[in-house]
PDB file of C-alpha atoms in Angstrom:
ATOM      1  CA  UNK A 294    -111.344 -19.210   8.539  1.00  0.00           C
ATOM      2  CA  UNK A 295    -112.807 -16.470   6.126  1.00  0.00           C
ATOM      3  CA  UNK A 296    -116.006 -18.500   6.191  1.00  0.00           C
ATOM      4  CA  UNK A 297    -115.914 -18.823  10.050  1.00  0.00           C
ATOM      5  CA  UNK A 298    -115.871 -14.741   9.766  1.00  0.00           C
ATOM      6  CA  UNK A 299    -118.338 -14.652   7.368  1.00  0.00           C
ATOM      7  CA  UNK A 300    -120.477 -16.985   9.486  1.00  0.00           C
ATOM      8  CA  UNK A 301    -119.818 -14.671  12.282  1.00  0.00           C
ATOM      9  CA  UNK A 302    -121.430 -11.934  10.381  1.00  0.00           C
ATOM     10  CA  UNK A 303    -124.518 -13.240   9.097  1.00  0.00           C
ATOM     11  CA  UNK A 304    -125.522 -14.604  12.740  1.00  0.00           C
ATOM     12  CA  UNK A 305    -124.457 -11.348  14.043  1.00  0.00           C
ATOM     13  CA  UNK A 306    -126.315  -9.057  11.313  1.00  0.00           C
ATOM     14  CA  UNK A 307    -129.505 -11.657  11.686  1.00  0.00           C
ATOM     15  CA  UNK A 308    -129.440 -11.063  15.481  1.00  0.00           C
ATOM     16  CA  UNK A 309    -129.304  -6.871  15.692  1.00  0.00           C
ATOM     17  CA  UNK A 310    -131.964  -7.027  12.898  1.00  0.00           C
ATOM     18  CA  UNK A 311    -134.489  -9.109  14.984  1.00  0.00           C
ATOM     19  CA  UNK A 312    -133.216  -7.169  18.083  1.00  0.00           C
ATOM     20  CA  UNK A 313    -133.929  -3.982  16.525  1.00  0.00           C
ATOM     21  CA  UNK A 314    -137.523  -4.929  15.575  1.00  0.00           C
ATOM     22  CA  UNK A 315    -137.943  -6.585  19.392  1.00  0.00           C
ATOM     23  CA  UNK A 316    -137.270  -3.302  20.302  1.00  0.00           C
ATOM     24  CA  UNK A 317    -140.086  -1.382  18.124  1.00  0.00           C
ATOM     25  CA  UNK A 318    -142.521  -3.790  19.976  1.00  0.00           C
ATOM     26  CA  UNK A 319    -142.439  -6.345  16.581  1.00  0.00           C
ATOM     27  CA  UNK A 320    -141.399  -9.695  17.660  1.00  0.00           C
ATOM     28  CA  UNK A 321    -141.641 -11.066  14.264  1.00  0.00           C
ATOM     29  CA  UNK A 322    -137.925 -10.475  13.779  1.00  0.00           C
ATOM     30  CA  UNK A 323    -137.680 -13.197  16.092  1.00  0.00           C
ATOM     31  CA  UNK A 324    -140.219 -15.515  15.416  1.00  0.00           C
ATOM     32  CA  UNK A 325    -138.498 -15.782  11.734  1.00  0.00           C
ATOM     33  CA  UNK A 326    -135.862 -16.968  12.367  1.00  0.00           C
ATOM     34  CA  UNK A 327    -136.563 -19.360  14.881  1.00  0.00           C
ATOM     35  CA  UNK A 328    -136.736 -23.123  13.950  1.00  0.00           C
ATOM     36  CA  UNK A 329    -139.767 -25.410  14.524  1.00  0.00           C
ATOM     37  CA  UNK A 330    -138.016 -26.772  17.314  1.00  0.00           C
ATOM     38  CA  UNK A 331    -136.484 -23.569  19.144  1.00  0.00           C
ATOM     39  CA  UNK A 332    -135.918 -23.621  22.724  1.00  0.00           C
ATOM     40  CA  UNK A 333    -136.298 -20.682  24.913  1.00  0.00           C
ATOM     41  CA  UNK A 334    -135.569 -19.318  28.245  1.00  0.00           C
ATOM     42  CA  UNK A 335    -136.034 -15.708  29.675  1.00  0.00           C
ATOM     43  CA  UNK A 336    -136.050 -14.802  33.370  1.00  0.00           C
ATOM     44  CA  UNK A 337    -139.456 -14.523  33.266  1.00  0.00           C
ATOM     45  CA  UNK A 338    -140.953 -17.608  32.135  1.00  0.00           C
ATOM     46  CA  UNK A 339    -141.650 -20.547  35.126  1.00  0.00           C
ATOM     47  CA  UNK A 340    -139.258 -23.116  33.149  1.00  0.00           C
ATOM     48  CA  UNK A 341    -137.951 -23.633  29.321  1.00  0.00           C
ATOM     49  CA  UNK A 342    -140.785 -23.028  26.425  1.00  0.00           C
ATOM     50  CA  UNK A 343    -140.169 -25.473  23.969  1.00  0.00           C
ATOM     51  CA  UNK A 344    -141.366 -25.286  19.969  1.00  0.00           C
ATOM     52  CA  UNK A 345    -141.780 -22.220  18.005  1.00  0.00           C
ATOM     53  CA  UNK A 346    -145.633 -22.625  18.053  1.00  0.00           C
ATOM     54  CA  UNK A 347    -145.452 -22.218  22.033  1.00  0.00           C
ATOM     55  CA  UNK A 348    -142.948 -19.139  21.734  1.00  0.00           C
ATOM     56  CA  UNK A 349    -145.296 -17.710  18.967  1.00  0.00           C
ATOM     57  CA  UNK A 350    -147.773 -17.876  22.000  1.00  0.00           C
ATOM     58  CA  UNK A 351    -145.854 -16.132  24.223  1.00  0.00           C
ATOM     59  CA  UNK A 352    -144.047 -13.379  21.694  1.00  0.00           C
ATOM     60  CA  UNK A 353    -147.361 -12.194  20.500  1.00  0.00           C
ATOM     61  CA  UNK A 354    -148.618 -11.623  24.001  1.00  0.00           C
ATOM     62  CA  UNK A 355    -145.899  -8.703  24.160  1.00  0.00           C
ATOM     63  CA  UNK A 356    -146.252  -7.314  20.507  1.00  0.00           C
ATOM     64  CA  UNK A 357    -146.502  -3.704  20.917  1.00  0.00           C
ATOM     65  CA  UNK A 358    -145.733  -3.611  24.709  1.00  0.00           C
ATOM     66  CA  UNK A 359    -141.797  -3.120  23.939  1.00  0.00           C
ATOM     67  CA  UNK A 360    -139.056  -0.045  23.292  1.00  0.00           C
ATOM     68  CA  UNK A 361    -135.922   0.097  23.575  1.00  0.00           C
ATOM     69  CA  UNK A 362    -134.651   3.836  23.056  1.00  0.00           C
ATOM     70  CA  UNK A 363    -131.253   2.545  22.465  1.00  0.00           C
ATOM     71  CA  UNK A 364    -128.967  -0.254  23.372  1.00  0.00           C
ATOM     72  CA  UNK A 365    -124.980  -1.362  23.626  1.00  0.00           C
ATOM     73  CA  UNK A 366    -124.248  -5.087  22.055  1.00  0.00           C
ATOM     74  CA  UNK A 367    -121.299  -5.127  23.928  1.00  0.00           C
ATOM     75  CA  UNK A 368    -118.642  -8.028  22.592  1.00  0.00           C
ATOM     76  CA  UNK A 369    -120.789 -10.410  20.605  1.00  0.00           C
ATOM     77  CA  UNK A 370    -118.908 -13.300  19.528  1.00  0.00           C
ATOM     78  CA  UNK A 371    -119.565 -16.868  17.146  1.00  0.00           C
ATOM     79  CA  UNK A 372    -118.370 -20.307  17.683  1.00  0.00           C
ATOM     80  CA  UNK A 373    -119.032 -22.059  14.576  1.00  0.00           C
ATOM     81  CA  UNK A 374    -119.053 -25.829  15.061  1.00  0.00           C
ATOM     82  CA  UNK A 375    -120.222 -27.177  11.160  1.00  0.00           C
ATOM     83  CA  UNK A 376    -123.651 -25.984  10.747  1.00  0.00           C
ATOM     84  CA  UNK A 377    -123.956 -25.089  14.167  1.00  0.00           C
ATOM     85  CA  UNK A 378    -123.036 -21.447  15.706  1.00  0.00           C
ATOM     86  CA  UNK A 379    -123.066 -20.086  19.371  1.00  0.00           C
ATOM     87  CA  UNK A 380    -123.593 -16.475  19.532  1.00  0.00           C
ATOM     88  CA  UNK A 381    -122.961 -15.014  22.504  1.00  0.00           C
ATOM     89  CA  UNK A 382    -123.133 -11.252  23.954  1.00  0.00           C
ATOM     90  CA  UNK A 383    -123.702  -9.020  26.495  1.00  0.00           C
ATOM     91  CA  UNK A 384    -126.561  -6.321  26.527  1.00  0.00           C
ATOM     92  CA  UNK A 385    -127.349  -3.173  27.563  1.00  0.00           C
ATOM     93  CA  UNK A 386    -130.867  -1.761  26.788  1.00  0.00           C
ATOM     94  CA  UNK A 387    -132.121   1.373  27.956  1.00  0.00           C
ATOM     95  CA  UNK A 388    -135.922   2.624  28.139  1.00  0.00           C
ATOM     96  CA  UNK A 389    -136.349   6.105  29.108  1.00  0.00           C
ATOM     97  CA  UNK A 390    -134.292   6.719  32.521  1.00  0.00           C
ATOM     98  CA  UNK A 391    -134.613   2.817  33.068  1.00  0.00           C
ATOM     99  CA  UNK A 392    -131.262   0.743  31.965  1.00  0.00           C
ATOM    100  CA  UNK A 393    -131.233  -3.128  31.801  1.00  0.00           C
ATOM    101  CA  UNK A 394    -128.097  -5.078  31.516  1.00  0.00           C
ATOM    102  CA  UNK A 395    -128.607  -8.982  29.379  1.00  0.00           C
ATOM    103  CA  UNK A 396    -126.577 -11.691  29.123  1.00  0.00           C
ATOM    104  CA  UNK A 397    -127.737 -13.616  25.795  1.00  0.00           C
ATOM    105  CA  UNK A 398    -126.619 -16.989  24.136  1.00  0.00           C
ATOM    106  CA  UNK A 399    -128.087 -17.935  20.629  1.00  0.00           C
ATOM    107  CA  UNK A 400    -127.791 -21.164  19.203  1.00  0.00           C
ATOM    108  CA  UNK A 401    -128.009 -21.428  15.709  1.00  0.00           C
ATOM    109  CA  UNK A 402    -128.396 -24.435  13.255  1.00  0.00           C
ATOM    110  CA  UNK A 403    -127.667 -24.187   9.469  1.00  0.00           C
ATOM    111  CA  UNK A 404    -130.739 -25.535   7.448  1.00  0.00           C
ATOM    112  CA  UNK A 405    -131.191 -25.791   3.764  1.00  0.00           C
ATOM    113  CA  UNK A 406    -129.098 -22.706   3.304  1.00  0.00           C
ATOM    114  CA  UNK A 407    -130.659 -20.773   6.163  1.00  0.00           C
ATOM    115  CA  UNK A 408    -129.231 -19.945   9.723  1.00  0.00           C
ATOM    116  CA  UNK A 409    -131.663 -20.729  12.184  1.00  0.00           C
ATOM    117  CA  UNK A 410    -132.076 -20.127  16.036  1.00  0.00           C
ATOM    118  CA  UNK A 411    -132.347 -23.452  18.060  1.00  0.00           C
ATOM    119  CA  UNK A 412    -132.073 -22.154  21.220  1.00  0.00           C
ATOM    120  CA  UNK A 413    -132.506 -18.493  22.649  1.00  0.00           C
ATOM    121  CA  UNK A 414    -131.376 -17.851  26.584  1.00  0.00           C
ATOM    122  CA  UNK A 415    -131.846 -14.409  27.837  1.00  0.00           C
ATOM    123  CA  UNK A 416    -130.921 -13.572  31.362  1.00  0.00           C
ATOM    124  CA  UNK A 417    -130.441 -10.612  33.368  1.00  0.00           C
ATOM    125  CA  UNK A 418    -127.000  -9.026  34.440  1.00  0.00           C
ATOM    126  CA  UNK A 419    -127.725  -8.771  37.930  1.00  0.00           C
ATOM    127  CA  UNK A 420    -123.805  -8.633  39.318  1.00  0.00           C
ATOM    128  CA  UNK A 421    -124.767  -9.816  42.640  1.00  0.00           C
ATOM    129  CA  UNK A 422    -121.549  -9.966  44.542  1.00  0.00           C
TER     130      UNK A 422
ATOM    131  CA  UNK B 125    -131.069 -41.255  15.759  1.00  0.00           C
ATOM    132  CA  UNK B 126    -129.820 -44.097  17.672  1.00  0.00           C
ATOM    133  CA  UNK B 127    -126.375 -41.827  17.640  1.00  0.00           C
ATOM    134  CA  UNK B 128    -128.533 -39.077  18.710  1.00  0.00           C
ATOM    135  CA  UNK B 129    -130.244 -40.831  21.825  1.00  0.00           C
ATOM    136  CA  UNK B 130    -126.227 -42.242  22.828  1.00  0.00           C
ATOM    137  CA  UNK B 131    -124.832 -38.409  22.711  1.00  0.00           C
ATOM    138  CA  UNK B 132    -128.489 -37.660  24.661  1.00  0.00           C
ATOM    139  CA  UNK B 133    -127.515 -39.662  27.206  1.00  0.00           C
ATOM    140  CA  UNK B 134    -123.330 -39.238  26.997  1.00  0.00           C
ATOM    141  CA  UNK B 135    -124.334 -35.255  27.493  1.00  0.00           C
ATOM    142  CA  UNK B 136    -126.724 -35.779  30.613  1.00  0.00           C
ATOM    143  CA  UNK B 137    -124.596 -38.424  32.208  1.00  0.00           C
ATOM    144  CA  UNK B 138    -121.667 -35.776  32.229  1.00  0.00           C
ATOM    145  CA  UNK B 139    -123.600 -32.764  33.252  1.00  0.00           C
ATOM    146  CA  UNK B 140    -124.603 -34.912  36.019  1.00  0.00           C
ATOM    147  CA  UNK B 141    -121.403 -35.827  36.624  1.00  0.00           C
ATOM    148  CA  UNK B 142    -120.244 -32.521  36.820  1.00  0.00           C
ATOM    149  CA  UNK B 143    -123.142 -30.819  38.751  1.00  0.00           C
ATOM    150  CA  UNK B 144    -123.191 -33.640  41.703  1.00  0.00           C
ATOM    151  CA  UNK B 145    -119.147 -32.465  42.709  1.00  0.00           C
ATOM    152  CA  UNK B 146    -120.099 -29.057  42.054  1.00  0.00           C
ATOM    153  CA  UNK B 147    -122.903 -29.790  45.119  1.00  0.00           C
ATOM    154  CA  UNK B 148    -119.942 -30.565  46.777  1.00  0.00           C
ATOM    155  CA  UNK B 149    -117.922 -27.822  46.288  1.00  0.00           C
ATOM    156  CA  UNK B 150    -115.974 -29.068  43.685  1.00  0.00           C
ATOM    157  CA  UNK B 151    -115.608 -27.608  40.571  1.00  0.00           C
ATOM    158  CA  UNK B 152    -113.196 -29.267  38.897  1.00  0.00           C
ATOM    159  CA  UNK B 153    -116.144 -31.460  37.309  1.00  0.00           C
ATOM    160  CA  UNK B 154    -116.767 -29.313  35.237  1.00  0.00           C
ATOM    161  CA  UNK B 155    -113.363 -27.634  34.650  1.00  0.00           C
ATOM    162  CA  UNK B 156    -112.241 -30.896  33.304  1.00  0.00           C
ATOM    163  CA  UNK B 157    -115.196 -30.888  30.447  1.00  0.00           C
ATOM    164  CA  UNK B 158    -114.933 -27.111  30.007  1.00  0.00           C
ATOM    165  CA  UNK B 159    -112.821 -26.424  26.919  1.00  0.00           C
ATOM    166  CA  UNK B 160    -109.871 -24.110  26.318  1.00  0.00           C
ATOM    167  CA  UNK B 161    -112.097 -21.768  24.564  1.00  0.00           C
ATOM    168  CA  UNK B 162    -115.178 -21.999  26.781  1.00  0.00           C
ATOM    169  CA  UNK B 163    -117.602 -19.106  27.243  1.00  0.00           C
ATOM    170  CA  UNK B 164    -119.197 -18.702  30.776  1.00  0.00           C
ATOM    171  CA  UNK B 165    -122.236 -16.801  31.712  1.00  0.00           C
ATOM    172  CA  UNK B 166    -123.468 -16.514  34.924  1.00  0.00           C
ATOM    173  CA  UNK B 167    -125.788 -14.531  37.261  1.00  0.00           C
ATOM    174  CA  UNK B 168    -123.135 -12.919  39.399  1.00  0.00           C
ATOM    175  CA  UNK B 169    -120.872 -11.756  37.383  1.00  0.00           C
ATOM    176  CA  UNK B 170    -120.855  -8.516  35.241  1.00  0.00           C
ATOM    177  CA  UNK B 171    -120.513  -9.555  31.660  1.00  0.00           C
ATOM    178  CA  UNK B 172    -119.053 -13.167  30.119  1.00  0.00           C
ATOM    179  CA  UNK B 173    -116.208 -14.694  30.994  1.00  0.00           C
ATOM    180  CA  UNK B 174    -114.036 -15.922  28.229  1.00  0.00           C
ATOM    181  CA  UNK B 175    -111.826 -19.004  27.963  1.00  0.00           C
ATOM    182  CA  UNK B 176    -110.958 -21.540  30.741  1.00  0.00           C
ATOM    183  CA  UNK B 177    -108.144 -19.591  32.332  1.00  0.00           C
ATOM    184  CA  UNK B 178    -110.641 -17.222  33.467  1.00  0.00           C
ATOM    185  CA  UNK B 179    -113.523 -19.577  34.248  1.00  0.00           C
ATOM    186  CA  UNK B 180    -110.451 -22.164  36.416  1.00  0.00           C
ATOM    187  CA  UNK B 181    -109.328 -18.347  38.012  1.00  0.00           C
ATOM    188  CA  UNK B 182    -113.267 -17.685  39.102  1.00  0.00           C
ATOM    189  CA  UNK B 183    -113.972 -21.065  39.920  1.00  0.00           C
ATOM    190  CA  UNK B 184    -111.369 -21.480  41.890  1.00  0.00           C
ATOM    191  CA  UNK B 185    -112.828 -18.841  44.724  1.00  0.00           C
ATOM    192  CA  UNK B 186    -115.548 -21.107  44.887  1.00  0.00           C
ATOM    193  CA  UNK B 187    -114.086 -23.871  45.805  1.00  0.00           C
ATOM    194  CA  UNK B 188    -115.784 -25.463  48.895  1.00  0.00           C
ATOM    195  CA  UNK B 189    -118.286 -22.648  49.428  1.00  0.00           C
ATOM    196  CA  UNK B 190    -120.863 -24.543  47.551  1.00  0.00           C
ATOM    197  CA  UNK B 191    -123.067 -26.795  48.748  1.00  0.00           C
ATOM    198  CA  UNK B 192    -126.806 -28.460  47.631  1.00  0.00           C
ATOM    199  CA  UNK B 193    -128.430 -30.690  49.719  1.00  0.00           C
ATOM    200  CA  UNK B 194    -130.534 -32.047  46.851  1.00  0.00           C
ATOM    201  CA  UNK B 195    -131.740 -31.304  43.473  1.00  0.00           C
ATOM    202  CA  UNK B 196    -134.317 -32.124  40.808  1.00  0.00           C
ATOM    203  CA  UNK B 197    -132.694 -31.820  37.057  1.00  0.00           C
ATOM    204  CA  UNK B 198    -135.928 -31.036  34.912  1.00  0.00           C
ATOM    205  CA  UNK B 199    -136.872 -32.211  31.695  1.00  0.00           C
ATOM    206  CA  UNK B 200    -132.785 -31.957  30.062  1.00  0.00           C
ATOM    207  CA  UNK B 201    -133.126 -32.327  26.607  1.00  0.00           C
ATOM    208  CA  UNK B 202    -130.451 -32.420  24.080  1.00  0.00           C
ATOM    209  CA  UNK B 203    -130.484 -30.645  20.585  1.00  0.00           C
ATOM    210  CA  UNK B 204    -127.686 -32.431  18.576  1.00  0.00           C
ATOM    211  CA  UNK B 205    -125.862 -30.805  15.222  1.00  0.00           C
ATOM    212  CA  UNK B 206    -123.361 -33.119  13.873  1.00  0.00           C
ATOM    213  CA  UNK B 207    -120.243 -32.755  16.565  1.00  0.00           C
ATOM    214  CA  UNK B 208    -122.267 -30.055  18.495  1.00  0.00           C
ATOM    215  CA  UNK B 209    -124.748 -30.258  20.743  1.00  0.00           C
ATOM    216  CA  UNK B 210    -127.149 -28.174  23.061  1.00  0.00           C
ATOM    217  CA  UNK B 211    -128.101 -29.212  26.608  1.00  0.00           C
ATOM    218  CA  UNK B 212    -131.182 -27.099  28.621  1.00  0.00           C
ATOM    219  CA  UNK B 213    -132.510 -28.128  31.541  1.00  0.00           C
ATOM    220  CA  UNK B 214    -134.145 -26.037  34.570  1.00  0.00           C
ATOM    221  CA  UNK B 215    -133.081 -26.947  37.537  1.00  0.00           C
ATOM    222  CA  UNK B 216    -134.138 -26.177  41.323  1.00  0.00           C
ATOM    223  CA  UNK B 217    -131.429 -26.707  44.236  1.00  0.00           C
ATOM    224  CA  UNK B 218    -131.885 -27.226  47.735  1.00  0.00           C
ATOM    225  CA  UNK B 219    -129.608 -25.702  50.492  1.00  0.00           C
ATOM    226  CA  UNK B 220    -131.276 -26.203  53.963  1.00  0.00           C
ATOM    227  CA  UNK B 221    -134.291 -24.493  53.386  1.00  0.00           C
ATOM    228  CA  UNK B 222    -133.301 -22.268  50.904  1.00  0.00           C
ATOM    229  CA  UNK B 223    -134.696 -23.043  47.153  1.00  0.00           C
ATOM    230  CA  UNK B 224    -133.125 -21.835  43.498  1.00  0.00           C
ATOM    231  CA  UNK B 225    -134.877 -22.039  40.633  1.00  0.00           C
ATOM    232  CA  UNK B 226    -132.175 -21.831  37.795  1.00  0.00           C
ATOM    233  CA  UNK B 227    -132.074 -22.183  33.564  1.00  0.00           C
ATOM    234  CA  UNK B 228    -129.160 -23.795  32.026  1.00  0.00           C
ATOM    235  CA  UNK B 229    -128.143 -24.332  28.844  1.00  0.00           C
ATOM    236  CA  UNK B 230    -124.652 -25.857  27.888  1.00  0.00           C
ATOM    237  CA  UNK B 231    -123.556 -26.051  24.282  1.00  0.00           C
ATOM    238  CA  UNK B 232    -120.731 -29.053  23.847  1.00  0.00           C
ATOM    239  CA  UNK B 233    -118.585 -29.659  21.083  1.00  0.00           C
ATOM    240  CA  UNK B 234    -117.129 -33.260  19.884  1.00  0.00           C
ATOM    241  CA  UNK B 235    -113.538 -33.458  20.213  1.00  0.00           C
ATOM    242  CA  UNK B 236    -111.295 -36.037  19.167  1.00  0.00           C
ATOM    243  CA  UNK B 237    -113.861 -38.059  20.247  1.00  0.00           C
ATOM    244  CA  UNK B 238    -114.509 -36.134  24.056  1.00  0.00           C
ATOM    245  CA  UNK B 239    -117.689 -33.779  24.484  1.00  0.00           C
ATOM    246  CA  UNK B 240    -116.403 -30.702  26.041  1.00  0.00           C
ATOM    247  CA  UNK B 241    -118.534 -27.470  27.140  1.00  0.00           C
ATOM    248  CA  UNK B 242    -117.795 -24.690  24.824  1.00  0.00           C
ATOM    249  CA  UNK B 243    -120.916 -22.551  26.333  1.00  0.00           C
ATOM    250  CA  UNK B 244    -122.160 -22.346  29.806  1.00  0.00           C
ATOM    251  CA  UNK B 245    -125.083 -19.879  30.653  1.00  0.00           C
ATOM    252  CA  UNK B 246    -126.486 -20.099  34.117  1.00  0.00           C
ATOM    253  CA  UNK B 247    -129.205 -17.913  34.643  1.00  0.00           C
ATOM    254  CA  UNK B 248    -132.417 -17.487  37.971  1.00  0.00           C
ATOM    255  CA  UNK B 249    -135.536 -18.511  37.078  1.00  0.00           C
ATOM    256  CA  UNK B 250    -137.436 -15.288  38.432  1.00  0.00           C
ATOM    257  CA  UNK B 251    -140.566 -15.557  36.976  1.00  0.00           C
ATOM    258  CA  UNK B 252    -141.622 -12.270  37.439  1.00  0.00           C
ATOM    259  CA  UNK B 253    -144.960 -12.341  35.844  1.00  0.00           C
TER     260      UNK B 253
END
């Protein structure tokens, strides 16, 4: 159990530290922790990217064009399953007078020591009802 | 990696499963592979749901207000981590002549020897670009 919570940390701690750099318009945050094989979806991307060398692709076509003044991680939580942990949250990110709202799921793997992301899935909060 | 391609196809075959009564307004497909701890994002609501009481509650006003005409399930593939294991897919439904283009990913965990959905993120593929 205490390493479940200490699991729950590190994927937690490595996810606002790449999020915080994402949001100074460095994507490299990202991009290292992300395994060879990550797959990726945002809303706007035309289908799933798959491998790190095609999200490199993307990632570096929006280096620089990013900020986030500030955000709320609102209730992230970790299911550990072995060497595998789902982090889940909700996000609100705010640029200027302009507010987003995220939903987010992270998939990481444990690797030779390392916590890796597997599979990133950002969507947007759009509370259609 | 002979196990690997058997949960592959184990993971698909119950998605499937699941999605084709969920066409027909059913959702107890995938209530009955959901697990008591499941985490639920979706487009429509405000933030994640958490744990099958609430995802059986919401699901529940759906029940026969759903229905697709046909489908095309694109490119699944399945990322597998000892007893856990990552499904994405995109997937564009048909209703009359109305077209959605969603992302899905589904994270399952190996129970006593069942594969149950412990993540479900459903999310529009906008492609906004």
């Amino acid at each position: 159990m205490n390493d479940e919570k200490d699991v729950a940390r590190t994927i937690i701690a490595l996810e606002r530290a790449a999020l915080d750099r994402w949001g100074k318009g460095n994507p490299s945050g990202y991009l290292e922790i992300s395994a060879p094989d990550v797959v990726y979806f945002d809303p706007f991307l035309e289908r799933r990217l798959d491998g790190l060398e095609a999200l490199t692709r993307y990632y570096e076509t929006l280096r620089g064009k990013i900020r986030i003044d500030r955000d709320e991680f609102i209730n992230p939580k970790v299911q550990v399953c072995g060497d595998a942990a789902v982090l889940t949250f909700n996000l609100v990110s705010q640029v200027g007078e302009a507010q987003m709202r995220w939903n987010c799921t992270e998939v990481f793997q444990r690797r030779g020591g390392r916590w890796l992301i597997i599979q990133t899935h950002w969507s947007i909060t759009q509370h259609l009802k």
